[in-house]
Structure formats: C-alpha cells, structure tokens
Amino acid sequence: MNIPKANATSKDVAKLAGVSQSTVSRVFLPGSSVSEKTKNKVFAAAKTLNYRPNAFARSLTTNESKLIGLVFPDTDYPLHMKTLQLISSELQKQGYSAVLIPWQVDDEALHSIPNIFQYRVDGVIAASATFNKSLYEECAEFNIPVVQFARVVEGTRSSHVVSDNYAAGQTAAKHFHNNGVKSAIYLTGDIPTFTNNERKAGFCSEFESLTNKQAHVVEASFDYTEALDKIRVVLSQVNRPDGVFCATDNIAMALMDVARLEFGLKIPDDLQVIGFDNIPQAEWLNYQLSTFNQDFKRLARESVKIIVDQISQNDSTLVKLMLPANFIERKTTR
Amino acid sequence: MNIPKANATSKDVAKLAGVSQSTVSRVFLPGSSVSEKTKNKVFAAAKTLNYRPNAFARSLTTNESKLIGLVFPDTDYPLHMKTLQLISSELQKQGYSAVLIPWQVDDEALHSIPNIFQYRVDGVIAASATFNKSLYEECAEFNIPVVQFARVVEGTRSSHVVSDNYAAGQTAAKHFHNNGVKSAIYLTGDIPTFTNNERKAGFCSEFESLTNKQAHVVEASFDYTEALDKIRVVLSQVNRPDGVFCATDNIAMALMDVARLEFGLKIPDDLQVIGFDNIPQAEWLNYQLSTFNQDFKRLARESVKIIVDQISQNDSTLVKLMLPANFIERKTTR
DNA sequence: CTGAAAGCGCTTACAG
DNA sequence: CTGAAAGCGCTTACAG
C-alpha cells in the first residue's frame, strides 16, 4: 500500500486521470455535464489520491462558505445539547456545517464577533436568549441572514422559530382553574426574555379572566441554588399559593424540593406545579412533573429551512413561526 | 451615514489608504514591519469600508485553516454543554474557531466525515466516547492531529486528556471501607468505555484488597429510565448491597429514587451511594450526592493546548495527561 | 462534453 | 518599510 499524498489537488487528479483540471472540478460539482466515462476515470484517480475538494478555494470563487454560525447559550441547561445536536445534523443534511460562536455575556463582545466573520458564514442561527444586539447589527451590516431559535431578542428584526409561549401560559392557567387552584403564581427567573414574558402574560391574563383573581408574579432565579431562598419566602406566606406555574422545569424542581423536604407539603394535594421545557429530569420518579414539551426537532428543522432558503434565494423576507408546545400531564397536577 | 460595501477586500482598502495591497495585508498580520503612519492610514480605511480579512483566502496560502473540528456526543448529558462552552472559548483565545462534527452512532458514517474534511480542519478534539474508529483513521490519513477529551477510544493512538478514573475508583472503595460498607457493587451503564472500565477496575481491586470481599459489577444503562428495572433487581436481592459506586451521577440518582421511593430505604443509613461527574443535580436538595468532580476547565485548557502545540510545532508527539478527579463528599455517604 | 484561461482575496518571497 | 508579482486550489464563462 502506497501512502497517498497528504493533500491532493484537482490538478493532481487531472494528471492521473488524463483530463483537464476543469473537468475534475466539474465531476465534483453536482449537475455538471460530464460523460459517464470520464466521470469514472476521475473518481478512480480521486480515490487513489484520496482527493477532497478544498472548500476554501471553492468559497473564494463561489462566494458562499456553506458555513453557518451557531450562537449558543452559556448556561448548562440540559436541553441545549440536544438542540445543538438537532440543528447541526439538520444543517449537515442540507450540505452546511456549523461553526460555533460561543457567546459569553460578560465578554469583551467586540473580540469574538469579528473573528468569526472572517470566515464569512452564510447565515447565523442564534440559540441564545441573553446576548446583546451587536451580533445582529454586525450581521445586518454584512447582509448575513439570521434566524433565532426558540427565542427572540427584543429590539431585533430577524426571522425566528419559537414555541407558542402565550398559548402555553393560557393552557397552564386553564388546567389550574379546572383543578380548583385558588391562589396561583408565576415563578420565574431573573433574566427577562421575550418568550418568558409571553408565557407569563398568557398565564396571568387567562387566570384572571377565568377566576377573576390575579395571578402574582414572583421573580427568583433560573439557577436552582439561587432560586431557593425566594421559594422559601413564597412558601412561608400566610396565603401560600396552591398552584405555581414555573418558567422552567429547573425552577419547578427547586420548588418541589423545598416544598416537600422543608415544608412537608404534598404535591399535588397541597400544591400543584407546572413546569416548562420537559427536561429529562421531568419524568424522573421523584418529580413526575407536568410540563410543556417543545418540539425541538421541528424547531431545528424549520430554522434550518428558513436560513437555507434565505441564503439560496437571497430572499430577506422575515419569517416568524410559532409552533404549539404540548402539555404533558404527569403527577404534579390533579 | 453611507452604507459600506458589503465585502471590502484588501484591494479596496489599499486604494482608499493610498498604499499597496500587500501593505494592507501586512497591517493585519501580527508581527509584520509596517510604519506606524501607514498602519494608521490603513486602519482608518479599513474601518470606513468595514473590512475583514477573508479567512478562506488566507487559508489558501498559509495552508492552515485555524479551524478545529469538534466531535461531540449525541447524548443529552447535562455536562456536555459546559464542555463545549469551555473548549470553544479556550480555542477562541488561541485564535481558533470550532467546527461542529456531529456524530450519530447509527449514521452512515462515511457521509459526514468527508464533508468536514473539505474544510481542512487543522486538528480535531473528540469529546465523544461512543463513535467508531473511522474518524481516527481519516485523520491519520490527512495527518490531522486529534486529541481526545475526557475519554479514550480503545484501539486508537492519539493524545488524550482524561481524569484519573482508576484513582477515583480506589478513593470510592476506601470511603466505603472506612464507612463500614460490607457489600459493595459497581453499577454501570451498557456501553463499555475505557474511562468507565478504569473506574471499575480501581474500585473493585481496591475494595477487594481492603476487605477481602469481592465488589460485584452490575450492568444497567446510562439512561435513567432504562436503568430502573435493573436497579429494582439489585435492591430486591436477599443480600442487598449497602454501598453502590455508580458510573455516573445519572445512574446514582436513578438508584436513589428507586431505593427511597419504592423500597423505602434511607440514604446513607441503609445504603451509601457515590456517583461520578458532579452534574448540577448532584447538589440539589433532594440528592446531595457524594460524587467526583472532573476539572473540566483544566481538561479543556490542556486539550486545546495540546492540539495547538501539535499544530504550530508540527509535532506529532503523543501526549497523555491524567488529571485528578476530586471527591466531593455530600450526604449520601457516612 | 471538454479544455484553456481568468479570477476569487489573500500571503509571501523578492527587490528596492 | 514598501511595492509588484506569483501562487494557493478552486469555479466559471468562453470557445470548440
């Protein structure tokens, strides 16, 4: 076995196959007119030399990189990995690859962005809710389409694919009402996001219109440990709530732990809980949390579709999709 | 405000600044000799035109892409996101960007790899334990260095940075012995990995040499739900174990849930549990799991350092690092 | 269907 | 310190 040259070029392949370099190029371009015979010769030569077209050289002439920038969150939420997984493999199906744009909120933002734009990504998928707007401006400046995944940063104009958070909030309120909840609260984290606000608004307005009572909003934290103290305050109140809709499953679990372990409350008898996200822990024996499931697979597919369409058709139409989030009833509601 | 041209080139900048194109190029190359004066002229022009050097064109001449392929796991384990985060920002500090190589175990493997090699990544960091060897072979063929992060695929020759799993296993055994555990088992998942085997070996051999009793190994699943039944079998045994070292925190939590909720066992009184990974849930009120913490930050830093060194010095020395994993004692051990 | 040639936007010896 | 020119490995009109 002879060792193939580390990096064969189309020229090398051409020489070995006895054709011109442009012919080799055509062979690797889908839809070009090449005879079966030369095609086979070229493939054979390419195989011998272990040839792969150089994507950089291609980008230089075609002016598209087939690279999508992926802005991803800096938190450790159990779902994000799956998200990345889905987006990235969906991208691959369409012939694109994903370049990571890590986004640290507390970073000297100016540094990481320019870096990434040296690679001329064809588009950006943003799966982070908490980053600032400079990225959007930067993209606009370079005419790079961006689609927001499962969230929308306020004050930005871009396509997005999200779950219908408002409707989810309404559904939660209806369930509480049907299950006899008298005093409800919306327990949320400290960072306001658009999708979270939607959930809150849907929940509060629906609960009020149904019961004529106001659902209070309590701001704790998206971090389990940091949320604990606020939760203790809530459960110590004289008129303790008997129904809590939580902004995330994570918060819901903090609530359940404190309620059961420190206040000796029974769930759902003394307290009904609904979460949001359907993280893996939601179906654990100890939690069995009623929650909302987002269709991440479809969210991924749709956001990739949008970005690819915008790139290939050079169409800057803003697309905003809102997919239903399904209520999963488990054991924390009656 | 005038709209800057979407994609200014060094030529455009040169014209505006009144210098040659090569001078512009030098200005953006660290360590080139350019006078302060022309440097400023060029920077000004670049700013006006919103110029960014085109990384693809650069790659074409320098023959390095400043891109690192990142193979990441297909599971939803809570730690992986943090891992990605750390590696990717560490990479950024060194002037590299990360391209995602999603790895589906059940994929027509041949399809996704070649795709990625069209981008000529300078190196690969593999953070997935379960993928097959073709990637390694592919990398070898193209002379691309790879370093394995926190795991090692058996039968591959490549650098790696891992925690000292054997020592962790020993530590767990010592703790059990000191705490009076009489009957110990190692509870693991279904997919054998090198690091997991190390943990098991360290635990079993140490427990035996300490107590003269054998520690049994039970194979359940890395998936919470799938692990449940095997756990029920274990706890139903006549001589139920009083100490279980789990391959992951995830399994440990499945064990705790079943033990407490279905068998009414008290932890740590009736059963002592040690996990591995220190996932966020380990410090939740309901678990307070004693476990081992891997220094992911350092693992990330070291693996990036190795890959960058190998690239820049074109040095193919295999580096194998083994960092200590710290035992975090919480409430599931006495 | 195929080849020769120009060009994509850089870097890098080579002169000066 | 600076400029003119070659070259990196492709794609893409343009001829034939």
CSV table of C-alpha atoms in Angstrom, one decimal, chain A residues 4 54 224 246 259:
chain,number,residue,atom,x,y,z
A,4,PRO,CA,-1.4,8.8,-0.7
A,54,ASN,CA,-10.8,22.2,-0.9
A,224,TYR,CA,-31.5,26.1,41.1
A,246,CYS,CA,-42.8,27.8,36.7
A,259,ALA,CA,-42.0,22.3,49.3
